[in-house]
Short mmCIF file of C-alpha atoms in Angstrom, two decimals:
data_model
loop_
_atom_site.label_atom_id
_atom_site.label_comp_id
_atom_site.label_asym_id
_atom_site.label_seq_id
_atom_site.Cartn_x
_atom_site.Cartn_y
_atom_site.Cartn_z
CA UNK A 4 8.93 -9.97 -22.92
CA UNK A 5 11.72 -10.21 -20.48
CA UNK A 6 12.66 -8.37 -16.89
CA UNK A 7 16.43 -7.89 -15.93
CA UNK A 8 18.06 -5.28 -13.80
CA UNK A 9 18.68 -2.00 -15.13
CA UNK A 10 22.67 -1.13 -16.70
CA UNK A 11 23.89 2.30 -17.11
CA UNK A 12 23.30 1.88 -20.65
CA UNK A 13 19.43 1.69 -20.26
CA UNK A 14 19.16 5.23 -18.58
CA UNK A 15 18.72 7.03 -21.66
CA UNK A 16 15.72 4.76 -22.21
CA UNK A 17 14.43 4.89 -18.50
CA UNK A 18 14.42 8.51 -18.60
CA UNK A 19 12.61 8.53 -21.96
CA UNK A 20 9.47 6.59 -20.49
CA UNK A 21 9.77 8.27 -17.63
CA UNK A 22 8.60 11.36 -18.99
CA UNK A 23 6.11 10.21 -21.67
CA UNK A 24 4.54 8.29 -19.26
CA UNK A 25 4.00 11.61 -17.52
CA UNK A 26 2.47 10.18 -13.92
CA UNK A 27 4.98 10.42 -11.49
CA UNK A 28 5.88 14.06 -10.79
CA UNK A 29 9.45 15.68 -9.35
CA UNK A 30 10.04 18.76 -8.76
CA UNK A 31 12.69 20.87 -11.00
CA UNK A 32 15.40 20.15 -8.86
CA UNK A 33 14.92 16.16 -8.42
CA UNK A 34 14.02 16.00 -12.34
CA UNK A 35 17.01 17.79 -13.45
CA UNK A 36 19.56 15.58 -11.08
CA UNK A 37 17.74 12.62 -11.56
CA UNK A 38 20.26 10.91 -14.53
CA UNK A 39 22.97 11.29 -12.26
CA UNK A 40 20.95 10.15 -9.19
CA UNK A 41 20.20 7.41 -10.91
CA UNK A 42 24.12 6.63 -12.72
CA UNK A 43 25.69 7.03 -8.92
CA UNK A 44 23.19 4.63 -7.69
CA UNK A 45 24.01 2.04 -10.52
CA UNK A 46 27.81 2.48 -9.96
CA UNK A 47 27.95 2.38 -6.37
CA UNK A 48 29.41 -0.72 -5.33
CA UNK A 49 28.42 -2.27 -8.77
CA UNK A 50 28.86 -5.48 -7.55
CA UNK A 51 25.89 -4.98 -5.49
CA UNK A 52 22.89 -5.90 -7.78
CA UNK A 53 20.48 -2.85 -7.60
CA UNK A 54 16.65 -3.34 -7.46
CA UNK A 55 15.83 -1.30 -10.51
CA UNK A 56 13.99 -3.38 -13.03
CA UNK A 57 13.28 -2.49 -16.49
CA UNK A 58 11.01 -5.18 -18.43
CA UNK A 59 11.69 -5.36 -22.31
CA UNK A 60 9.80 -6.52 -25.13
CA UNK A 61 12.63 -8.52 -27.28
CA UNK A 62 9.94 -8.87 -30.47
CA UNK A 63 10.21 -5.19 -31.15
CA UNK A 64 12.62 -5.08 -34.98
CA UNK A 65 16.12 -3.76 -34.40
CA UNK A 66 16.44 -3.72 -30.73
CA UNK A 67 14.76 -4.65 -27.69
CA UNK A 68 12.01 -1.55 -26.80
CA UNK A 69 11.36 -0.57 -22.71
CA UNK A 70 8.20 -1.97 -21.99
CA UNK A 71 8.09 -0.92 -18.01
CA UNK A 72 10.51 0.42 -14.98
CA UNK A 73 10.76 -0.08 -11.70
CA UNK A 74 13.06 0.90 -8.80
CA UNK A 75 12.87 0.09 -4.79
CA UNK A 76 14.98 1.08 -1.86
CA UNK A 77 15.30 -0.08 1.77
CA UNK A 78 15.30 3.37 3.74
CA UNK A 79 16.33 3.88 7.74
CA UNK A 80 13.37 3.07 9.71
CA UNK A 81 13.28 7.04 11.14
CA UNK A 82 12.57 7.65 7.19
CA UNK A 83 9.57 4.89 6.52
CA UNK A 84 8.36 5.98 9.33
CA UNK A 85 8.26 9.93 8.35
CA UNK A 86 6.72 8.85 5.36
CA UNK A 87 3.77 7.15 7.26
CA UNK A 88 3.24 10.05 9.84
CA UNK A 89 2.72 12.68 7.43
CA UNK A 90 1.75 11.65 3.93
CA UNK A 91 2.49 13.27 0.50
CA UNK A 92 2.45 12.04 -3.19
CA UNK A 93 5.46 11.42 -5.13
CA UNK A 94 7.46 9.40 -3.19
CA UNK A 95 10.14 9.11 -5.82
CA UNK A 96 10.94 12.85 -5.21
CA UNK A 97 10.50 13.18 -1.51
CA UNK A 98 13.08 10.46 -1.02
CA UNK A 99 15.23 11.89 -3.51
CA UNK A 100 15.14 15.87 -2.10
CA UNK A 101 15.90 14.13 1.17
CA UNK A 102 19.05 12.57 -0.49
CA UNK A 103 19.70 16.17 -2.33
CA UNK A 104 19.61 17.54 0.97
CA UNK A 105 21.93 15.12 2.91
CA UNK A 106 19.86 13.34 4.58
CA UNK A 107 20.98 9.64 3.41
CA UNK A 108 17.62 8.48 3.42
CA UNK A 109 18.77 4.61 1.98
CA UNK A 110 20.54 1.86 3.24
CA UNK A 111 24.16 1.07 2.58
CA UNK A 112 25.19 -2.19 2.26
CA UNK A 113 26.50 -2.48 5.94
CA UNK A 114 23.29 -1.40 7.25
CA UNK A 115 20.94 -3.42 5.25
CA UNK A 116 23.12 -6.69 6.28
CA UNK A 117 22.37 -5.57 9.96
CA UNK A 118 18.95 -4.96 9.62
CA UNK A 119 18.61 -8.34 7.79
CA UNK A 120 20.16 -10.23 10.63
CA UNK A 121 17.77 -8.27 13.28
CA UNK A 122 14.07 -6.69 13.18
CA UNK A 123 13.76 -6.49 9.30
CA UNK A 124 13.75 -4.19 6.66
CA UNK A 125 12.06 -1.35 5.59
CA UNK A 126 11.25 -1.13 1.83
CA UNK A 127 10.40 1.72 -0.19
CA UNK A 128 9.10 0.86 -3.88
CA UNK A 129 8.86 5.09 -5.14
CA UNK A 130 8.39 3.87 -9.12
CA UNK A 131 6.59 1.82 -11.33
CA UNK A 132 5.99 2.98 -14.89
CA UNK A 133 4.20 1.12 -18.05
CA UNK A 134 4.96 2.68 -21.34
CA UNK A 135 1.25 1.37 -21.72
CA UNK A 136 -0.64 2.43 -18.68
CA UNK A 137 -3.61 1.16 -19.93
CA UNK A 138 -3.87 -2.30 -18.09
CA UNK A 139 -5.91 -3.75 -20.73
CA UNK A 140 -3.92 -3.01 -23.37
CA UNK A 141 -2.09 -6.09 -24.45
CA UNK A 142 1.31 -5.42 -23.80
CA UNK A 143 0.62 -4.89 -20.40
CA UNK A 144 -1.02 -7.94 -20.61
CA UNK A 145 1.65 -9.75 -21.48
CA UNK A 146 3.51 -8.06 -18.68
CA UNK A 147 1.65 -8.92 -15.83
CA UNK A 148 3.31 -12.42 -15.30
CA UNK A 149 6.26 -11.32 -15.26
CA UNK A 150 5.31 -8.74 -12.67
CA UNK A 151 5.61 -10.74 -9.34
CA UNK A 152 8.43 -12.63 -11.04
CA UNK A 153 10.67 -9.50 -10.78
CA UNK A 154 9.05 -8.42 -7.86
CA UNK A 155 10.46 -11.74 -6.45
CA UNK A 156 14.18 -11.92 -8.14
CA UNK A 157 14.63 -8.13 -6.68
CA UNK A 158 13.59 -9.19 -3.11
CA UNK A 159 12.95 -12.80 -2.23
CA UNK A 160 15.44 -13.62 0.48
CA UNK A 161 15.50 -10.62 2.45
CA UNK A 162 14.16 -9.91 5.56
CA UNK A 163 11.53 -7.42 4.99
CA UNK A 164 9.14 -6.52 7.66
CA UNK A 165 7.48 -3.98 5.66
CA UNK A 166 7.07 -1.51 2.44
CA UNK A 167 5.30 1.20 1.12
CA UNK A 168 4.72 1.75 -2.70
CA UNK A 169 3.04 3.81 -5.08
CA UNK A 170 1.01 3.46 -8.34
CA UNK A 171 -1.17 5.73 -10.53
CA UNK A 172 -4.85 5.55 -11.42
CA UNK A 173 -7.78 3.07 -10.17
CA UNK A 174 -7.01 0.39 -12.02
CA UNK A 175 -3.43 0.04 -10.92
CA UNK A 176 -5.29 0.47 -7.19
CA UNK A 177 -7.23 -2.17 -7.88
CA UNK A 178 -4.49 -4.65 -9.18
CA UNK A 179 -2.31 -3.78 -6.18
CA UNK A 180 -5.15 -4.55 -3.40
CA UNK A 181 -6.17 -7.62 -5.58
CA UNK A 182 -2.35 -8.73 -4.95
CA UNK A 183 -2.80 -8.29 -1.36
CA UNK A 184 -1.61 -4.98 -0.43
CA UNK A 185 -3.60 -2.54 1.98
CA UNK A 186 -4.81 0.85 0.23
CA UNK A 187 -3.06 3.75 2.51
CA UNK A 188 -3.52 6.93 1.13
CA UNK A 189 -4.82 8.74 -2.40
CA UNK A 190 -3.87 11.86 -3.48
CA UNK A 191 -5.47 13.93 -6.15
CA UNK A 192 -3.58 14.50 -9.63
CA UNK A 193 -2.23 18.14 -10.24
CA UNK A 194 -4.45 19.87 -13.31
CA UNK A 195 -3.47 18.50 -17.12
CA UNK A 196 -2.25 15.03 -16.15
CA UNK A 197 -2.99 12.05 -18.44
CA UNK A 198 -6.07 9.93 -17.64
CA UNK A 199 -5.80 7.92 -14.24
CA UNK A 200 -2.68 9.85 -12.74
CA UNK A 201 -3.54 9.87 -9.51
CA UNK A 202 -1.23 9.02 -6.72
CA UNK A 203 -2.11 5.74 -4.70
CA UNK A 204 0.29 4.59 -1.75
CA UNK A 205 0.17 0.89 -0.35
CA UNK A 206 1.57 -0.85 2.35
CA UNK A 207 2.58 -4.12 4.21
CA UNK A 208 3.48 -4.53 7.56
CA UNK A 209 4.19 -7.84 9.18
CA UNK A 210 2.91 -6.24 12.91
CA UNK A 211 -0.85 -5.87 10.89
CA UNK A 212 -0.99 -9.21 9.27
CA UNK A 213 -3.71 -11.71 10.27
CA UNK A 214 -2.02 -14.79 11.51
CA UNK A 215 -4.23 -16.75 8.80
CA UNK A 216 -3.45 -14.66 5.97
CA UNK A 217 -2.07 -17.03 2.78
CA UNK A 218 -1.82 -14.52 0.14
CA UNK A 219 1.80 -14.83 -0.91
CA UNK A 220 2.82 -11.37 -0.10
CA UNK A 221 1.95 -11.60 3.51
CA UNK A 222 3.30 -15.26 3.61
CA UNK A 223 6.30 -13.53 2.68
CA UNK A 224 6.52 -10.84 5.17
CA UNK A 225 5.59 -13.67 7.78
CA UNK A 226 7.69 -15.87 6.98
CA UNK A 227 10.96 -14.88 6.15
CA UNK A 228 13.22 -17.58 4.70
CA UNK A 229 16.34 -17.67 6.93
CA UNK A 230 19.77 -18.24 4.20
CA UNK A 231 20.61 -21.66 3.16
CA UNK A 232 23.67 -21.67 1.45
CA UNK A 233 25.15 -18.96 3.27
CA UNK A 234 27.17 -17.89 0.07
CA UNK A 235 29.86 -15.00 0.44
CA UNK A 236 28.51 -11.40 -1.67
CA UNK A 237 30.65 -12.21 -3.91
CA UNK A 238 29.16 -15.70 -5.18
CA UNK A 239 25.64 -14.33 -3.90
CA UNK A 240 26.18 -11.16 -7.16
CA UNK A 241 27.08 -14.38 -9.25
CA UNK A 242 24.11 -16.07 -8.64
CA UNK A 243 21.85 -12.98 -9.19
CA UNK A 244 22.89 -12.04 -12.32
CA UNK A 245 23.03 -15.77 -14.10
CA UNK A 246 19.51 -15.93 -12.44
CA UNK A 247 17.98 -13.18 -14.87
CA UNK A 248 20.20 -14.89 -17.95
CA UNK A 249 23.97 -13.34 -17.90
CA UNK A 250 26.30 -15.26 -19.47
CA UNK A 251 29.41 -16.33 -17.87
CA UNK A 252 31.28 -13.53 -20.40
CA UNK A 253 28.44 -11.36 -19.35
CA UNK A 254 28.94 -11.51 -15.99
CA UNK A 255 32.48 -10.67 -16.15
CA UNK A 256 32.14 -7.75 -18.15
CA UNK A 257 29.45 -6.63 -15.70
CA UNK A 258 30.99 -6.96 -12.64
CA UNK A 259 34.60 -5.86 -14.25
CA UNK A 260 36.24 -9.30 -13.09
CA UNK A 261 37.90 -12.10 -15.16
CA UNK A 262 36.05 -15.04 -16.47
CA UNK A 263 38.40 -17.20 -14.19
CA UNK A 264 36.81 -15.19 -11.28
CA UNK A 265 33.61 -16.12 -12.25
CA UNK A 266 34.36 -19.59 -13.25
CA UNK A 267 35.37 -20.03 -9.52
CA UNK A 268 32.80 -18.43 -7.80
CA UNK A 269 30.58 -20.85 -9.82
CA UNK A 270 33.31 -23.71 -8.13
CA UNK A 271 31.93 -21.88 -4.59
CA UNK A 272 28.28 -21.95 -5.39
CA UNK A 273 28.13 -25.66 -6.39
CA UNK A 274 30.46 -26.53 -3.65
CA UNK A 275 28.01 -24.87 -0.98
CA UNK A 276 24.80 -26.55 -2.65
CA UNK A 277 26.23 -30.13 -2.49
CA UNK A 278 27.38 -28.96 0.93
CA UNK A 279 23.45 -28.28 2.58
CA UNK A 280 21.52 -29.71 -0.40
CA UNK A 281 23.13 -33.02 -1.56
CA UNK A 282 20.49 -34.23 -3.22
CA UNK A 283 20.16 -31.00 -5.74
CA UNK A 284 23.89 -32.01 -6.84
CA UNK A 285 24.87 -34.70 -9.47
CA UNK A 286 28.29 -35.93 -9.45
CA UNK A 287 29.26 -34.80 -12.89
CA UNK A 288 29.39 -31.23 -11.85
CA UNK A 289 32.48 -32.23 -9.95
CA UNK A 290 31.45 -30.31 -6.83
CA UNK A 291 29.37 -32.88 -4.85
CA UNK A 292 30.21 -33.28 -1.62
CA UNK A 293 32.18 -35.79 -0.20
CA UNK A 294 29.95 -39.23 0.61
CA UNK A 295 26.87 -38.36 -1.12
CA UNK A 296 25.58 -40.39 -3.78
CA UNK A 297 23.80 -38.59 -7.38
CA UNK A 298 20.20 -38.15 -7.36
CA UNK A 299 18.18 -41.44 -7.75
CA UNK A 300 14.90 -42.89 -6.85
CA UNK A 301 12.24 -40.88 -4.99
CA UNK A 302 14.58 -37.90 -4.84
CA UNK A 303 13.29 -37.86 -8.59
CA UNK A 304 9.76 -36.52 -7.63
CA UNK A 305 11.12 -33.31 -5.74
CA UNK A 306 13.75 -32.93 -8.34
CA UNK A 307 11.04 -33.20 -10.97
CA UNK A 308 8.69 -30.73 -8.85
CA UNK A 309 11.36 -28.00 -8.56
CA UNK A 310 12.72 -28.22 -12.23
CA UNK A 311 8.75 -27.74 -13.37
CA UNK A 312 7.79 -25.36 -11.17
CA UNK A 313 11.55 -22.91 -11.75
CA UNK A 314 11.70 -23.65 -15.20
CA UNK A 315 8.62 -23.90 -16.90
CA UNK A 316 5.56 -23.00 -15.05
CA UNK A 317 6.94 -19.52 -13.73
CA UNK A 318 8.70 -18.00 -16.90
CA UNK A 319 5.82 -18.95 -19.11
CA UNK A 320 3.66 -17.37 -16.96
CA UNK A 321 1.90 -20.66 -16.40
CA UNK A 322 1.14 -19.98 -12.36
CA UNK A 323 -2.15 -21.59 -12.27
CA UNK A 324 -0.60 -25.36 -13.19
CA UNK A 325 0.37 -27.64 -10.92
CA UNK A 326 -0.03 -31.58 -10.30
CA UNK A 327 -2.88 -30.69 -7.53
CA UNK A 328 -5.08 -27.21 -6.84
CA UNK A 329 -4.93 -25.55 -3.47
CA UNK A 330 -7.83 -24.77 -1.32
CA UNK A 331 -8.03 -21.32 -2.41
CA UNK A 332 -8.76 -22.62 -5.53
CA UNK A 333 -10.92 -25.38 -5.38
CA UNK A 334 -13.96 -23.37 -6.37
CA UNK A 335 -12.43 -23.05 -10.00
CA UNK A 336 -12.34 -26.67 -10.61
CA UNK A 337 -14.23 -27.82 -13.69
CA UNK A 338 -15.52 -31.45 -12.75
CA UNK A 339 -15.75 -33.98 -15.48
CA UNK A 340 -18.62 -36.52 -15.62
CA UNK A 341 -19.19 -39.45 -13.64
CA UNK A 342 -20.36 -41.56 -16.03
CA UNK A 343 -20.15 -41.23 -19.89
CA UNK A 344 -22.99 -39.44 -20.83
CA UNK A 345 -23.04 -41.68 -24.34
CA UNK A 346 -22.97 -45.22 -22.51
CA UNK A 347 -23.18 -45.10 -18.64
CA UNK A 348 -19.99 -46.66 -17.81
CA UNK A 349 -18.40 -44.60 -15.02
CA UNK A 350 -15.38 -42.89 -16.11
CA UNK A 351 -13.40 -42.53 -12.43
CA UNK A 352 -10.57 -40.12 -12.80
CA UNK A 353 -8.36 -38.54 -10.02
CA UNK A 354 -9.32 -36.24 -7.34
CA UNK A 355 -7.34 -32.51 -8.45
CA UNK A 356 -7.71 -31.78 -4.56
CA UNK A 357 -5.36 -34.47 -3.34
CA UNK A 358 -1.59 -33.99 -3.44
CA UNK A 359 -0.30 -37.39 -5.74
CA UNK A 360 2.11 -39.30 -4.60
CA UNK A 361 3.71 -39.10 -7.71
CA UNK A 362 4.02 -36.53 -10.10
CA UNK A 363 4.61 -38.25 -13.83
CA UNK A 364 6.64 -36.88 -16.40
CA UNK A 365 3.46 -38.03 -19.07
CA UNK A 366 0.32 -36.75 -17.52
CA UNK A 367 -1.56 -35.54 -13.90
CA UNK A 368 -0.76 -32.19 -14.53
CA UNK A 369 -3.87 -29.46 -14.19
CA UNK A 370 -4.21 -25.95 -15.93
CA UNK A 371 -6.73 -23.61 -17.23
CA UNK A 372 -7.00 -22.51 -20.80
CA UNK A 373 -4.90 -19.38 -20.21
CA UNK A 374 -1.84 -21.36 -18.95
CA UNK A 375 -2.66 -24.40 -21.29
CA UNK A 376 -2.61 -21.59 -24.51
CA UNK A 377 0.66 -19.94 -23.19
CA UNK A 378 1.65 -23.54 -23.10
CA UNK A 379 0.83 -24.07 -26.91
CA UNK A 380 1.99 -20.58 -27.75
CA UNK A 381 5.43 -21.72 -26.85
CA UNK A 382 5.51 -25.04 -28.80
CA UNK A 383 4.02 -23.33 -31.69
CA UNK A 384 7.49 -20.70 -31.34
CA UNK A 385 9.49 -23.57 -30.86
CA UNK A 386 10.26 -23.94 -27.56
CA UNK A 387 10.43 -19.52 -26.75
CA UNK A 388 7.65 -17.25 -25.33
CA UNK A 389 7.67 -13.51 -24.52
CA UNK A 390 11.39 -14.09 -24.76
CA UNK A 391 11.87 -16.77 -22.42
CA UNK A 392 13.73 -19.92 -24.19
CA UNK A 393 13.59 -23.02 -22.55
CA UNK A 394 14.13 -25.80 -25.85
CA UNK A 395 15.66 -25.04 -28.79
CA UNK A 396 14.13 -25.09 -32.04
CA UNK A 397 15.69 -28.52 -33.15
CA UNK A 398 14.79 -30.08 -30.46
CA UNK A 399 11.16 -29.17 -30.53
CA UNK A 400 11.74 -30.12 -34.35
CA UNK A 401 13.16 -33.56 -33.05
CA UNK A 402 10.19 -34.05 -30.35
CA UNK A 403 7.32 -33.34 -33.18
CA UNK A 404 8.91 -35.56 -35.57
CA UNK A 405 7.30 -38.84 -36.22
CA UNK A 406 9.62 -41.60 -34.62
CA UNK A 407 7.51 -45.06 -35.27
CA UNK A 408 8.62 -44.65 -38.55
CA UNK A 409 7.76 -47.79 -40.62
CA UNK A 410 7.07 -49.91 -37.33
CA UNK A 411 3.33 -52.03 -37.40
CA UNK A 412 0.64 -50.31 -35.49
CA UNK A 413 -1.53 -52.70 -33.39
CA UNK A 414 -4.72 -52.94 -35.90
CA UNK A 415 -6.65 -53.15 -32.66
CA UNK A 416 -5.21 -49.99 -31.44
CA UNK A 417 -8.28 -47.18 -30.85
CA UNK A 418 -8.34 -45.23 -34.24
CA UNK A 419 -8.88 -42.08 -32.75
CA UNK A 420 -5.59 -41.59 -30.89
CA UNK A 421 -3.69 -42.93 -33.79
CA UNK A 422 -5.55 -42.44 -37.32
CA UNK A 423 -4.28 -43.43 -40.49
CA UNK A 424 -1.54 -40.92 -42.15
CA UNK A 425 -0.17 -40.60 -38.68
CA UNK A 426 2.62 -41.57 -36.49
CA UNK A 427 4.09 -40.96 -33.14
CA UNK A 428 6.65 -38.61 -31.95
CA UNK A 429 8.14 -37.69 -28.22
CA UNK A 430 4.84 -36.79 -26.59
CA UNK A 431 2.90 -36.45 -29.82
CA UNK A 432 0.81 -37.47 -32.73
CA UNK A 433 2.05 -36.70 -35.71
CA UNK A 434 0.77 -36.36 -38.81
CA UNK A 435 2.26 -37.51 -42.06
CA UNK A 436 0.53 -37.07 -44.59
CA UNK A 437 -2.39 -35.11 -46.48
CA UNK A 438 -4.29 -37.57 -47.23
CA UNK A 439 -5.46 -40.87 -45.57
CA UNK A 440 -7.10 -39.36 -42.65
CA UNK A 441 -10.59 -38.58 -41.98
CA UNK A 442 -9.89 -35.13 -41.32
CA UNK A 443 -7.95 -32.29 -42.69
CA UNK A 444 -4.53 -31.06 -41.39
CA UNK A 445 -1.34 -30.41 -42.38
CA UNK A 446 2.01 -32.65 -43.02
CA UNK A 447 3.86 -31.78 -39.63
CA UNK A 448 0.64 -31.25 -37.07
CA UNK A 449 0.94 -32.93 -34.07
CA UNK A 450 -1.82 -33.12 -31.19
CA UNK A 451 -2.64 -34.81 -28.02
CA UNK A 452 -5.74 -35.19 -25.78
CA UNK A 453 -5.98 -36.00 -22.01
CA UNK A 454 -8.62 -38.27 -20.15
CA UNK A 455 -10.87 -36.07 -18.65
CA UNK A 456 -12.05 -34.00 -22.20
CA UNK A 457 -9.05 -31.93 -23.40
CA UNK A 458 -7.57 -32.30 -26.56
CA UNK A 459 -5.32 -29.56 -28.56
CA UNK A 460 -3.02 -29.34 -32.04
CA UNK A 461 -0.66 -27.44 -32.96
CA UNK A 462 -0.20 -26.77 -36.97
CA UNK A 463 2.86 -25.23 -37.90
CA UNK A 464 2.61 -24.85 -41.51
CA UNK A 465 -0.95 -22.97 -40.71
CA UNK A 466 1.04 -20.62 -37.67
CA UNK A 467 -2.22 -22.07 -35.36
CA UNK A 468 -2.93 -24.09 -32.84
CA UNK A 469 -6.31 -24.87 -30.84
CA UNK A 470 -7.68 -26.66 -27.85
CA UNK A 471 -10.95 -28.31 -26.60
CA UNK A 472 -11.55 -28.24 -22.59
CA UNK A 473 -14.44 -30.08 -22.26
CA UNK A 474 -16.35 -30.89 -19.02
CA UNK A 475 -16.60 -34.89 -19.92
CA UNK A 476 -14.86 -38.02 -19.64
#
């Protein structure tokens, strides 16, 4: 499962879950002009990247199958506001019979830049659509992670003081207040809708936020991050589109430039990083700015941080892992034992409240069995999950592969982390052969085990893998 922005060529598709789906109603007029609404939107200035998001499922035979869509706007402030004072459902056709009608309800470019620089934004999100409503089905399981990941690629970095939405049904209600929004207004569904079709609006504002509030969303509106690199539109489109996995080639064909073009707007980007953020910038990208040194000592721990946290924990979905738990969530911490329950020695381990001072590459880090099976989930695909790649299968090959080879164990060494039959990859135990050990398992298994009770394998020749959190030393 995947999000990206939406290309011409996915309209057919949009417009095809659109109407099974079946929830969002437009009148005659909006339905029958809304391909071509939506083509002169995509084409407009297309090196503008457009927040309309369509999530794919990539396992589907043949071609990659429209899992969900979603499209936002920032509108003049005279429109939010019209939409507050007097309330309807549908917001996805109001807006668009005020754009029928001439009324330019959304931003252009030039305006949104000034209302970034000044007051904020107002945003307008008119459509979200599962080709599962069901939130408990499992493909909309498996899309929820990747839910505030889009939400956050389409709008992180603006200056947005506040938004209205819409979703359909109670259980979509309930996910949206759970997320932080404020319920707003509920309409009742029109006669021979589908099951939980009713309209339900939400909204933000950063005037009605609590100054305590620390649910990311009103963080967010709080806090907007002022621009760091200050990077030209032209770069900024660049960046956008290799964030959601474009190819260079891609990128070009995309944006209707040469690959030189893009090649030196990459020569801009780097430039500009080195420029305000040395320390992100090694000298072998031949952009680093002049005096600065490459990354080296404790600039290793941040580096570390950021490359976990952008490029594993997020796109696996794994958003409850982290080296230490917040407050918020210190009241899902599973304590271990104090002492061994089997011989009374006291077992101390570290506190999961307390920020380390270092975060190392081979252990410290804390999860939950969700996050830990995503985790496994991956290794067992080699290195891919819900069409996010981050090793290649030779490489997890090369990591599960026994490298001790025929080096002497220590005899003394504990039997249980290294039994007979087995040897030692990167990270892992591997096992060797059929026989030899005390238990069964395949040639090829590999496993691992932590200090405070968790242990897992992964079998590839079986296609499973398991895990053991257990509350003990």
């Amino acid at each position: 499962m995947r999000y990206r922005l939406a290309q011409a060529a996915d309209l057919p598709a949009c417009l095809d879950l659109f109407d099974r789906n079946g929830r969002c109603l437009l009148s005659l007029r909006v339905r029958e002009q809304l391909p071509q609404l939506w083509a002169d939107w995509l084409t407009q200035d297309r090196r503008a990247p457009k927040s309309f998001a369509v999530w794919e499922d990539l396992r589907t035979p043949h071609q990659p199958r429209m899992e969900a869509i979603g499209t936002s706007h920032f509108v003049r402030d005279e429109v939010y506001d019209e939409l507050m004072r007097s309330p309807q459902p549908y917001l996805l056709d109001r807006l668009y019979r005020m754009e029928l009608d001439g009324h330019r309800p959304f931003l252009d470019q030039r305006a949104t830049a000034r209302a970034n620089a000044g007051e904020g934004l107002s945003l307008v999100m008119p459509l979200y659509l599962q080709r599962e409503h069901d939130l408990t089905h499992p493909d909309s399981q498996r899309l929820m992670p990747l839910g505030p990941a889009a939400w956050y690629f389409c709008h992180a970095g603006y200056n947005v003081r506040r938004l209205i939405g819409e979703v359909y049904g109670g259980p979509a209600k309930a996910y949206m207040t759970a997320g932080g929004f404020q319920l707003a207004h509920v309409f009742e569904a029109p006669p021979g809708r589908p099951p939980d079709s009713e309209p339900h609006q939400h909204v933000l504002d950063r005037a009605h936020q609590p100054p305590g509030a620390i649910n990311a969303l009103s963080l967010w509106l709080l806090h907007p991050q002022t621009p760091v690199f200050g990077l030209p539109p032209s770069q900024q489109t660049v960046a956008i589109h290799a964030l959601q996995g474009d190819t260079d080639r891609a990128i070009a064909a995309r944006l209707g430039i040469s690959a030189d073009a893009v090649k030196q707007a990459w020569r801009g980007i780097l430039k500009a990083v080195s420029t305000q953020m040395p320390d992100l910038c090694n000298d072998t990208t031949g952009a680093t700015a002049e005096g600065t040194t490459p990354v080296r000592g404790a600039e290793h721990r941040r580096v570390v941080i950021e490359y976990l946290r952008q490029h594993i924990l997020e796109p696996l979905g794994m958003l409850d892992t982290s080296f230490s738990v917040p407050p918020p969530k210190h009241d899902r911490i599973a304590e271990p034992f104090d002492h061994d329950p089997d011989g009374g020695v006291r077992m101390p381990v570290f506190d999961p409240r307390e920020v380390p001072a270092m975060e190392a590459g081979g252990g410290g880090l804390l999860s939950t069995a969700a996050d830990y099976a995503r985790f496994l989930q991956f290794m067992l695909n080699k290195g891919e999950l819900d069409g996010v790649r981050l090793l290649g299968p030779r490489t997890v090959d090369y990591m599960t592969a026994d490298h001790l080879g025929t080096t002497p164990i220590n005899p003394n060494i504990n039997g249980d982390l290294l039994p007979p039959g087995h040897g030692f990859g990167l990270g892992f135990a591997v096992r060797t052969a059929a026989g030899l050990a005390a238990v069964p398992g395949s040639v090829g298994l590999y496993y691992w085990g932590g200090i405070a009770g968790t242990t897992f394998f992964v079998d590839p020749a079986e296609d499973l893998y398991a895990m053991l959190l257990i509350q003990a030393p």
